[in-house]
Coordinates of C-alpha atoms in Angstrom, one line a residue:
Chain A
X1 CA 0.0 0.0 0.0
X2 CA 1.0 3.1 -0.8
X3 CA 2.7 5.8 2.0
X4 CA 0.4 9.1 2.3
X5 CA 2.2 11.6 0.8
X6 CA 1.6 13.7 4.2
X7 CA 4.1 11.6 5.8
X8 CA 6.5 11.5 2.9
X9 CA 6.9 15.2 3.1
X10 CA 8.0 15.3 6.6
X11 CA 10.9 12.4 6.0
X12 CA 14.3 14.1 6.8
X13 CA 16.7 14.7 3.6
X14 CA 19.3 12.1 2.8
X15 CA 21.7 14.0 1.3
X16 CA 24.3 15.8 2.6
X17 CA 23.4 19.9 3.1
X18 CA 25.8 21.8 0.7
X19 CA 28.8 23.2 2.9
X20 CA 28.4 26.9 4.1
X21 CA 30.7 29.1 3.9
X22 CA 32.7 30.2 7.4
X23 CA 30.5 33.4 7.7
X24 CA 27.1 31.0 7.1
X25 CA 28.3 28.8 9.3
X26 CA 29.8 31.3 12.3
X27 CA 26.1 32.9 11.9
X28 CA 24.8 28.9 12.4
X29 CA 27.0 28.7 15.6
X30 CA 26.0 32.3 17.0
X31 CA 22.1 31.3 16.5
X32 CA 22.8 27.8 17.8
X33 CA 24.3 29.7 21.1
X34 CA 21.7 31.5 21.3
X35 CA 18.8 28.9 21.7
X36 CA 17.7 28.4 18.1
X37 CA 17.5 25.0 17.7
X38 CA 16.9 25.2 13.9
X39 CA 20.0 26.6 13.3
X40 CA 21.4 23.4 15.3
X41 CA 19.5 20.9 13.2
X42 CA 21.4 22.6 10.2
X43 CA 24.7 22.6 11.6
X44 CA 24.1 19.1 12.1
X45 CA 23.1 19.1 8.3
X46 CA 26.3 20.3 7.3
X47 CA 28.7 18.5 9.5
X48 CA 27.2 14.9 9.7
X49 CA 28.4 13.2 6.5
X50 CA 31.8 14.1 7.2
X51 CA 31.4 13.5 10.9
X52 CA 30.2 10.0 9.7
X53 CA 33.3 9.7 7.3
X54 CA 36.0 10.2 9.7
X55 CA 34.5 7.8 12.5
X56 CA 34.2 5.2 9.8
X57 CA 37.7 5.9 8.8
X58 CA 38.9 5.4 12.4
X59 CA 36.6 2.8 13.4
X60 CA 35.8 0.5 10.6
X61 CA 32.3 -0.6 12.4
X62 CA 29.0 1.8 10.4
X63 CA 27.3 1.1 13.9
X64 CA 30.0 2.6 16.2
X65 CA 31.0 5.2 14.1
X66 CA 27.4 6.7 13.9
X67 CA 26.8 5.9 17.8
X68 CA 30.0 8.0 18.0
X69 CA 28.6 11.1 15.7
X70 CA 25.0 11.1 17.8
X71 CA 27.2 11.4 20.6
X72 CA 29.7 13.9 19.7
X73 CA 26.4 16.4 18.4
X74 CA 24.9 15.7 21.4
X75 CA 28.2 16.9 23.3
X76 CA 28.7 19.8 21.0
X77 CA 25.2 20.8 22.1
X78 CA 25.8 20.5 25.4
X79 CA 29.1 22.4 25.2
X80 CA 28.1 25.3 23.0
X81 CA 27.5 27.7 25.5
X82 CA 31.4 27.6 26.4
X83 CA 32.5 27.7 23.0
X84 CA 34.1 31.1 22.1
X85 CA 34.0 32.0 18.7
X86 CA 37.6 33.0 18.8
X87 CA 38.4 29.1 18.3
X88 CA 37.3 28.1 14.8
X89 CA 34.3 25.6 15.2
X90 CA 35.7 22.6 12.9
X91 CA 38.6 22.0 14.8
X92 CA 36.1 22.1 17.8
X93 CA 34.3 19.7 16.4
X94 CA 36.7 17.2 15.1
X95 CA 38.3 17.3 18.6
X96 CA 35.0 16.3 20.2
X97 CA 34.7 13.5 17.6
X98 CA 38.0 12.1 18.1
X99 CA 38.2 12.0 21.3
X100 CA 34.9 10.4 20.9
X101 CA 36.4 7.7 18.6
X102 CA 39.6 7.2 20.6
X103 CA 37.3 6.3 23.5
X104 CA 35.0 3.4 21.3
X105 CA 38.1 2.7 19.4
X106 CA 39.7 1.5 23.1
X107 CA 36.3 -0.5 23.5
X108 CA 36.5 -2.1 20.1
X109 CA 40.3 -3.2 21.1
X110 CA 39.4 -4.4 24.2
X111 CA 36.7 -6.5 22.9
X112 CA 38.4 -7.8 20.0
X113 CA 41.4 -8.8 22.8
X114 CA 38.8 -10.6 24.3
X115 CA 37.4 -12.4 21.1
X116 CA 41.0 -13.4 20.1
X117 CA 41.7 -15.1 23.1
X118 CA 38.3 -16.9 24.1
X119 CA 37.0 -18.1 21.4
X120 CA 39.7 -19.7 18.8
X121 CA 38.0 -19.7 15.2
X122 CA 38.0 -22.9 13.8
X123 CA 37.9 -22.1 9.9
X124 CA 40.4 -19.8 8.4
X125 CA 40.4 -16.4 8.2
X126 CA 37.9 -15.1 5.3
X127 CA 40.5 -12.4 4.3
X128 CA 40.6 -12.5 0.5
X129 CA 44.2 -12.2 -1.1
X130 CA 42.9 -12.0 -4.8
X131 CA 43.2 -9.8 -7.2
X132 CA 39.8 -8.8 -6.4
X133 CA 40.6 -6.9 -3.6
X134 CA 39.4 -3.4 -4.9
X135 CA 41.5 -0.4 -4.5
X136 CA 39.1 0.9 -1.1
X137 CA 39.2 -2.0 0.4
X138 CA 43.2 -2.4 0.2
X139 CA 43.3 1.8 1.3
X140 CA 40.6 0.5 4.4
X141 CA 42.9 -2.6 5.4
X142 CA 46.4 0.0 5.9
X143 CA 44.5 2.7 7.2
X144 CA 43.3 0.1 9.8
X145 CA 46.7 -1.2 10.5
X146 CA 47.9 2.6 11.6
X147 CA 48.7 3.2 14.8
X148 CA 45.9 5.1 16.0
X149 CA 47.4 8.7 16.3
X150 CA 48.4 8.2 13.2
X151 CA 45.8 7.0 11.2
X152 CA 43.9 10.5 13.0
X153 CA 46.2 13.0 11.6
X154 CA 46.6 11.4 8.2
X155 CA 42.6 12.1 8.2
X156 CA 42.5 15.1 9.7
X157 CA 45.1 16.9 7.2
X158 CA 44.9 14.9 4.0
X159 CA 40.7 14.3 3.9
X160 CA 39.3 16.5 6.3
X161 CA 41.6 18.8 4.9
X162 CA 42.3 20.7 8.2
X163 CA 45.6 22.8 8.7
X164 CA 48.1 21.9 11.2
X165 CA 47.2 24.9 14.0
X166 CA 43.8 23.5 13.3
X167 CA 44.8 19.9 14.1
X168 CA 46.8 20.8 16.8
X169 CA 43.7 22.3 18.6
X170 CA 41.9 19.5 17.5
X171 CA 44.1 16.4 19.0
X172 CA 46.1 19.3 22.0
X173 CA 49.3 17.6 20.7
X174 CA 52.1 19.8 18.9
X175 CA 52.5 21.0 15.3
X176 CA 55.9 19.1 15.3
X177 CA 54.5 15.8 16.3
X178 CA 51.3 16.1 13.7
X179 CA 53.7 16.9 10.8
X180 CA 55.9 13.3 12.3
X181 CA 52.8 11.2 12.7
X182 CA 51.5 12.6 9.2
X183 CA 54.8 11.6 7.5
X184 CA 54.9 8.0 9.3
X185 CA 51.4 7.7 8.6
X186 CA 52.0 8.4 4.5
X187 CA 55.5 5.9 4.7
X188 CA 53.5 3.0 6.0
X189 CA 50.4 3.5 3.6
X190 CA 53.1 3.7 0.5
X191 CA 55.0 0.7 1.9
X192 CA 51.6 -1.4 3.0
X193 CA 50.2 -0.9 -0.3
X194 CA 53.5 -1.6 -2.5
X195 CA 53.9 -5.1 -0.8
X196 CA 50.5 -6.2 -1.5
X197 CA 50.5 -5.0 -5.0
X198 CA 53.9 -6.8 -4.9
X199 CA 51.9 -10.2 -3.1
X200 CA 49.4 -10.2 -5.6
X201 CA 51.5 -10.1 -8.9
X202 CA 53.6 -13.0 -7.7
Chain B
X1 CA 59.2 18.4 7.4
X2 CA 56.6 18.6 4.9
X3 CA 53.6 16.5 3.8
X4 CA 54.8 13.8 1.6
X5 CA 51.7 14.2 -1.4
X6 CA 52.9 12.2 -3.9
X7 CA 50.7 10.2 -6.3
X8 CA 49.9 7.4 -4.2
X9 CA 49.2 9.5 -1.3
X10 CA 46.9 12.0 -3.5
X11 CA 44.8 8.5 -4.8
X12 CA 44.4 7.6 -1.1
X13 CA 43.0 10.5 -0.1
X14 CA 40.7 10.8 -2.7
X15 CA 39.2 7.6 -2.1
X16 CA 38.7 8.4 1.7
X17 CA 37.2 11.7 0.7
X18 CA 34.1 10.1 -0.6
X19 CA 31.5 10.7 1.9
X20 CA 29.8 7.8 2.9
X21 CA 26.0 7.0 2.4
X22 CA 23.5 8.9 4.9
X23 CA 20.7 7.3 6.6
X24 CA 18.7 9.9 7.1
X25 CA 17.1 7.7 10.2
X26 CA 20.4 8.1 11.8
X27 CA 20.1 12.0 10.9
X28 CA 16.7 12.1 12.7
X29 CA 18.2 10.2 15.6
X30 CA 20.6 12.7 16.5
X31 CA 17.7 15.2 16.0
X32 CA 15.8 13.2 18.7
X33 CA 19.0 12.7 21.1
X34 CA 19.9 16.4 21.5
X35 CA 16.4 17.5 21.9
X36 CA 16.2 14.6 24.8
X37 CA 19.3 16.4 25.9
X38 CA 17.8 20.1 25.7
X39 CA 14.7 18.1 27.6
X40 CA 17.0 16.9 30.3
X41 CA 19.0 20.3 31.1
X42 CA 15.3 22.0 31.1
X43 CA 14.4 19.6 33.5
X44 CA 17.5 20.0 36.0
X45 CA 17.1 23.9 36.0
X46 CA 13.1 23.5 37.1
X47 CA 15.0 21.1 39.3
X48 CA 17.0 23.6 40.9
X49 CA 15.1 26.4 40.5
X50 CA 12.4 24.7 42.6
X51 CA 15.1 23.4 45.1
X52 CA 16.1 27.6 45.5
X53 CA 12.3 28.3 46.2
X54 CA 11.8 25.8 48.9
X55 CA 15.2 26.9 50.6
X56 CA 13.8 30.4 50.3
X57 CA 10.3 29.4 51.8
X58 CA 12.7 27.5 54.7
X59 CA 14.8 30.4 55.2
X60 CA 12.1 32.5 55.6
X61 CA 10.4 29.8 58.0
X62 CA 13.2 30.4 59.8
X63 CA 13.2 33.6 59.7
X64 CA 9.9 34.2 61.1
X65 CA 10.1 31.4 63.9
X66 CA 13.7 33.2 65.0
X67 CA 11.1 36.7 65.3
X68 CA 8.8 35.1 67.0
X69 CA 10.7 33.4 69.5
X70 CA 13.0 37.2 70.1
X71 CA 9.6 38.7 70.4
X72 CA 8.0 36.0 73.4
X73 CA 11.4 36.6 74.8
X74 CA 11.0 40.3 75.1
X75 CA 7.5 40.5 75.9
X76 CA 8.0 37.3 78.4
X77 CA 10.8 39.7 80.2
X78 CA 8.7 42.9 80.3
X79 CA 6.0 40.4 81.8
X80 CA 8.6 39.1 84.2
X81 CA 9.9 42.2 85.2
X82 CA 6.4 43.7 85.4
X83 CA 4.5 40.6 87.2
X84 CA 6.7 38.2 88.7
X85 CA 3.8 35.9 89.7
X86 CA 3.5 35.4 86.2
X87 CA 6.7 33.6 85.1
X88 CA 5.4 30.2 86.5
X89 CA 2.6 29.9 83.9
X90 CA 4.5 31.2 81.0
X91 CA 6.9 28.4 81.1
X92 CA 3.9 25.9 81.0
X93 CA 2.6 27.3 78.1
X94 CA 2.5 24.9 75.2
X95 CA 4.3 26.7 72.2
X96 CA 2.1 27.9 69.2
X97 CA 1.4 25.7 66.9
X98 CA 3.5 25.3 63.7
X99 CA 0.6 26.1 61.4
X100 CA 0.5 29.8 62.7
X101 CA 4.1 29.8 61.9
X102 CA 3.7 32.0 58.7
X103 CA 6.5 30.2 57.0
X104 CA 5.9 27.0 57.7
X105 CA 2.7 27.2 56.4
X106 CA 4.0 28.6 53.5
X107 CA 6.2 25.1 52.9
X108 CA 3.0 23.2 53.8
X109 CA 1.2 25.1 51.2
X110 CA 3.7 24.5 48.5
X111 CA 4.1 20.7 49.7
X112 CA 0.3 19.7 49.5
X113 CA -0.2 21.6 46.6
X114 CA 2.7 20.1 44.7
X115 CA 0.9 16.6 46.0
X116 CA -2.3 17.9 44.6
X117 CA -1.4 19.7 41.4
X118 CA 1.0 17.1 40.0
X119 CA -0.5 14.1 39.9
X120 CA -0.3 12.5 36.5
X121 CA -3.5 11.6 34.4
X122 CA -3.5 8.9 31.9
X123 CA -4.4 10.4 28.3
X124 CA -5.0 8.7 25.1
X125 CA -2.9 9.3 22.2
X126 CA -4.3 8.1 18.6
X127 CA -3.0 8.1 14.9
X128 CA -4.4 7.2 11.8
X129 CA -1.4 5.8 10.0
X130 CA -3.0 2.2 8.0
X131 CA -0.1 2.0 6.1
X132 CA 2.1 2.5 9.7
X133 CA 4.6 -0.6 10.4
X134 CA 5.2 1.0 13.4
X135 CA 4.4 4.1 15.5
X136 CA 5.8 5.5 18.6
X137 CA 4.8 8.5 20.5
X138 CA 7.8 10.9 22.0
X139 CA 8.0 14.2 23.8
X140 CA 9.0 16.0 26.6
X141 CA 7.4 13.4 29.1
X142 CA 9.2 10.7 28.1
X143 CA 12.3 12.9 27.3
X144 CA 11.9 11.8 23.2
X145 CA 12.6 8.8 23.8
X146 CA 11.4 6.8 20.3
X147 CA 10.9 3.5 21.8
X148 CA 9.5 4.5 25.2
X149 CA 5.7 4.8 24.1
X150 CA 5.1 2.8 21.2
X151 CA 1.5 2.5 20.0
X152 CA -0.8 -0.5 19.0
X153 CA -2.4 -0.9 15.9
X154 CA -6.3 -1.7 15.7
X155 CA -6.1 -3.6 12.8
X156 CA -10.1 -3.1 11.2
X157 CA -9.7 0.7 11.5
X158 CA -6.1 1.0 11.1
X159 CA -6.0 3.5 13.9
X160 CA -2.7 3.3 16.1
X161 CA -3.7 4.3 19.8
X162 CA -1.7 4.0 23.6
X163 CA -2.1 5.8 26.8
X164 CA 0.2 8.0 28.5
X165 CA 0.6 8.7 32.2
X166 CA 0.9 12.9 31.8
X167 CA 1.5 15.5 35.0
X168 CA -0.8 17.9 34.3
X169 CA 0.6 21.1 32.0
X170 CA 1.3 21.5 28.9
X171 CA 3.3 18.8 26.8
X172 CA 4.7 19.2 23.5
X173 CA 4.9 15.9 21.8
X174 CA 5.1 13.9 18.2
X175 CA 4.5 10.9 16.5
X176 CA 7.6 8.3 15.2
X177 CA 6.2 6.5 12.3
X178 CA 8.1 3.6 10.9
X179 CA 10.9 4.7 13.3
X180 CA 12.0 7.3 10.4
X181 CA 9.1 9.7 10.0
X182 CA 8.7 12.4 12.5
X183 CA 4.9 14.0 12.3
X184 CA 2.6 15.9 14.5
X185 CA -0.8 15.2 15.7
X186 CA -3.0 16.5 13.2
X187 CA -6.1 16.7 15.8
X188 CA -4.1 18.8 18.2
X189 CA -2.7 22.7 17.7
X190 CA 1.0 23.1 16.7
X191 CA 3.3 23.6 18.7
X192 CA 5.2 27.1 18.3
X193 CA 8.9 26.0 19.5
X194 CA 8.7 23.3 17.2
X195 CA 11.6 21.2 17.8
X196 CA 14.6 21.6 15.6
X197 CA 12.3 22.6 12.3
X198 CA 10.2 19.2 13.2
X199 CA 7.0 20.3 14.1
X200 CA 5.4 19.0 17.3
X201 CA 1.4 18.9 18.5
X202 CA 0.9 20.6 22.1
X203 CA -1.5 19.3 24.8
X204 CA -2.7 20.7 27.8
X205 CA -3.3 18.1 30.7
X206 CA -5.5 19.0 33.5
X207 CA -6.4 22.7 32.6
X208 CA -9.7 23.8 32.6

């Protein structure tokens, strides 16, 4: 049977709002401070997909990452009546989310230690060494094998395109550091993906 | 030090760029779990604010009882030192009773009328939604919570209906149909604060 259009209407949008520019979006903040919780709604608008892309990136797991994006808007909320507007808000926002993600990333560890060690799987792994291993899923298996600081700042400066005084705010660690964990992070992707294009052709 | 953005590193990125599918379910979640949130810090400043009027009515409790005991005092001395046959059946007196106390009666007041005015009354909620899987009912009494209150389904009329336990006041509430599709109440009025551009029905409990 057919849905009544009534209700059709009032389904929220899928698609990802187009990003504002920083004066939209520092009027979105200000009116957000303020109480107006439709300006909220469309900060959320703006900011989820790529909320949603860098918890996937550092999780792996659709379920946590988007457990870790309703919580990190719900803290944002929470926190917006100490944020200044001195601070830019992305980097405010991305440190929310990934400290966020660091805490269910500890979680997933600790549970996966626990799986690894109580129950032994008696089949072999389902890991697929073919040639049919598409090019995502190879970039999703090295970025998983980072260490996790540094799988965070490759993220944060080469896809969430975020500068390094803007990472440094969001992660509190140094410029210096960022720019080491960035290089390490870029050596170990080049090397992990060179060895299994190597694997595969021999 | 600088960033190492050779080929390989610029073909990475762009793959992880891609944003990733949106369900807008999720979307409307986090819609739902701030405005639970903005429920919850309402409900702890009532909290407080109510806990600040009852230590004022106490204070001033207080304050009365400490007048009233200075003033026996003093009149009790100018009796003593006017009549000293007296003093005997003063201290027998039984003390006034709290009620005339001006500020406890004040507390009493505010403590039976609390017990009177908020007791909660059970209203019906109802929704014609035939084509409905599933509808739930949140708001700020169950603090939007979409699987708190769901609804059952009269299959013949295809009218989802459940009952509520409300304090009396007014409540701003929605319907959850199909766990995606936030709508109002059509019988009821709008609501004016309309949470986050959803809009929301409002119902008064108990008012005349």
């Amino acid at each position: 049977m057919a849905r009544p259009p009534a209700l059709q209407l009032l389904r929220p949008s899928a698609e990802p709002a187009p990003p504002g520019g920083s004066a939209e979006r520092s009027l979105l903040v200000r009116s957000a401070q303020a109480g107006d919780v439709r300006a909220f709604a469309a900060l959320v608008d703006m900011y989820y997909a790529r909320c949603l892309r860098f918890a996937l990136h550092m999780l792996s797991n659709r379920s946590d990452a988007e457990e870790a994006v309703q919580d990190t808007f719900v803290r944002v909320y929470r926190a917006l009546p100490s944020y200044v507007e001195q601070e830019s808000f992305e980097p405010w926002l991305f440190r929310i989310l990934a400290n966020r993600c660091r805490s269910a990333g500890s979680r997933e560890r600790r549970r996966a230690e626990f799986v690894e060690f109580g129950e032994v799987p008696d089949r072999p792994s389902d890991h697929r060494h073919d040639d049919a291993i598409a090019w995502r899923e190879e970039i999703a298996l090295a970025l998983a094998a980072l260490p996790t600081e540094q799988r965070e700042a490759f993220l944060l400066r080469h896809v969430e395109d975020l500068s390094y005084d803007d990472m440094s705010a969001a992660t509190g660690a140094g410029v210096s550091a960022l720019k080491m964990r960035v290089k390490r992070a870029c050596d170990a992707l080049r090397a992990w993906l060179t060895e299994e294009r190597n694997a595969r052709r021999d | 030090m600088h960033d190492e953005t050779d080929e390989t590193i610029t073909r990475i990125a762009a793959a992880l760029r891609q944003l990733p599918a949106v369900d807008p379910t999720q979307k409307a979640r986090v819609l739902v779990a701030v405005a639970a949130e903005r429920e919850r810090a309402k409900a702890q400043r009532l909290r407080t604010a109510r806990r600040w009027r009852l230590a004022a009515a106490m204070g001033a409790a207080s304050a009365a009882a400490l007048m009233l005991l200075v003033m026996r005092s003093e009149s009790g001395t100018r009796r003593l030192t006017a009549r000293p046959m007296e003093r005997a059946t003063s201290a027998k007196t039984p003390a006034a009773p709290s009620t005339t106390n001006p500020g406890s009666s004040t507390e009493a007041h505010l403590a039976a009328s609390d017990a009177a005015g908020l007791a909660p009354l059970p209203v019906q909620l109802m929704l014609r939604a035939p084509a409905a899987h599933r509808v739930s009912v949140v708001g700020d009494f169950n603090g939007w919570d979409t699987h708190a209150n769901m609804l059952r389904r009269d299959p013949a009329s295809g009218l989802w209906s459940g009952t509520v336990t409300l304090r009396p006041g007014r409540h701003v509430y929605a319907f959850i149909v199909d766990d995606s599709i936030w709508m109002r109440d059509p019988r009821m009025p709008q609501s004016r604060d309309a949470d986050f551009g959803r809009p929301g029905s409002v119902l008064l409990v108990g008012q005349p």
